Amino acid sequence: EKGGYEHFMLKEIHDQPKAVRDTFGTHISEDMSQALFSELNWEASDVDSIKNILIVACGTAYHAGLVTKKYIESLARIPVNVEIASEYRYSNPLTDSSTLCIVISQSGETSDTLAALKEAKRLGARSLAITNVVGSSISREADQTVYTWAGPEISVASTKAYTTQLVAGLLFAVYLGQLNGKLDAALAKDILIGIHELPELIHTIFEVDEDMKAFAKHYGFKTDAFFLGRSIDYAVAMEGALKLKEISYIHAEAYAGGELKHGTLALIEEGVPVIALATQEDVFDKMISNIREVKAREAVVIGIGMKGDEEIAKHVDHTIYIPRANKFIAPILAVVPLQLLAYYAAITRGADVDKPRNLAKSVTVE
Ligand code: M6R
């Protein structure tokens, strides 16, 4: 059942091309110009009535929500708040009938997320679930559901659920932007073609497997690691840090590139591993400056860049390239090396990859 892999996590990392393909499925028109959601069947007036969007989720799904916020705000120009479900429910929230509440949950059973959804509905919000489990409690509670088709995710550490959540979030953002007229047709097409190419592109990233294994062997016994990124890359950095902490028990922190000097730069010293994401063209130069700041303090930097942006290699110790892609597609690719790094770090440390201590796959208690 592990398909020849040693652990479910590794199998599920390798399931991602198929999971992504099954998730975009019939949501892209044949000429790649339109995002389609026959299960929603919205009209322009449905989008016009939404004045703000609230995304609630936990853990990895929350990180997918942070990326989805960037997608929706960029492509449909609707303001989005992302809240941790357990915080939202007790925050006396400013949700009303002009709010669309999107809940993201792999299992569809997370109790905090379900309770947040009920609270948003009580306050009058319209609701949409993005979940991986057909007929789950969350899909039954929400007004409408968009399914991710990752297949069963057994490993506690979420991998293919996350990438499929990003695909669903991106497609939905394109859908909104096309319905409200805020999205340029050429950009929409570029994104949809990019989504369509994702399965092959993810396959090519598996070539970094040996590199990630080697980094994990080299740095797997350090006590701390930092993940840096700006813009969408910052959200990916948060997911990379969670993955590493969750299964290898190495303390990891994610920082927005520009924020490190307002916080814990003092912790960056000789030999501290820093994983720096630089896939976002509009902040690429700024990210290079942040990389120089940590290099000046003798951190060991693994840079994640896009093929063609060779500049990064001049500033870091090791470079991992993801295939060149549209900036909204990049996070779906950039997370894959981080998943592999966490996996091999856990192996190096002899941790139980699929069943990290004190964590359950589905958290059905508050
Ligand atoms: O089933 P859900 O997506 O609602 O689960 C939410 C979190 O518990 C989950 O993503 C958790 O953070 C994972 N273990 C992360 O790898």
GROMACS .gro file of C-alpha atoms and ligand atoms in nm, residues 58-61 104-110 113 156-158 165 239 242-243 246 359-363, ligand 1:
model
   41
   58CYS     CA    1  -0.557   2.500   1.081
   59GLY     CA    2  -0.196   2.400   1.031
   60THR     CA    3  -0.094   2.322   0.676
   61ALA     CA    4  -0.441   2.409   0.550
  104ILE     CA    5  -0.989   2.459   0.399
  105SER     CA    6  -0.947   2.114   0.551
  106GLN     CA    7  -0.792   1.797   0.418
  107SER     CA    8  -0.991   1.567   0.646
  108GLY     CA    9  -1.305   1.776   0.657
  109GLU     CA   10  -1.332   1.674   1.022
  110THR     CA   11  -1.109   1.918   1.210
  113THR     CA   12  -1.240   2.443   1.153
  156VAL     CA   13   0.036   1.280   0.945
  157ALA     CA   14   0.253   1.538   0.769
  158SER     CA   15   0.041   1.685   0.494
  165GLN     CA   16  -0.536   2.296  -0.190
  239GLU     CA   17   0.486   2.554   0.545
  242LEU     CA   18   0.617   2.345   0.989
  243LYS     CA   19   0.708   2.034   0.789
  246GLU     CA   20   0.666   1.846   1.270
  359LEU     CA   21   0.023   1.448   1.666
  360ALA     CA   22  -0.290   1.297   1.519
  361LYS     CA   23  -0.383   1.293   1.152
  362SER     CA   24  -0.721   1.438   1.214
  363VAL     CA   25  -0.775   1.659   1.518
  367M6R     O1   26  -0.754   1.790   0.807
  367M6R     P1   27  -0.714   1.934   0.817
  367M6R     O2   28  -0.660   1.986   0.689
  367M6R     O3   29  -0.825   2.020   0.869
  367M6R     O4   30  -0.597   1.937   0.922
  367M6R     C1   31  -0.542   2.058   0.964
  367M6R     C2   32  -0.413   2.036   1.037
  367M6R     O5   33  -0.432   1.960   1.154
  367M6R     C3   34  -0.308   1.969   0.949
  367M6R     O6   35  -0.287   2.038   0.831
  367M6R     C4   36  -0.174   1.955   1.025
  367M6R     O7   37  -0.119   2.083   1.043
  367M6R     C5   38  -0.079   1.863   0.949
  367M6R     N1   39  -0.027   1.762   1.038
  367M6R     C6   40   0.037   1.934   0.886
  367M6R     O8   41   0.129   1.851   0.824
   0.00000   0.00000   0.00000
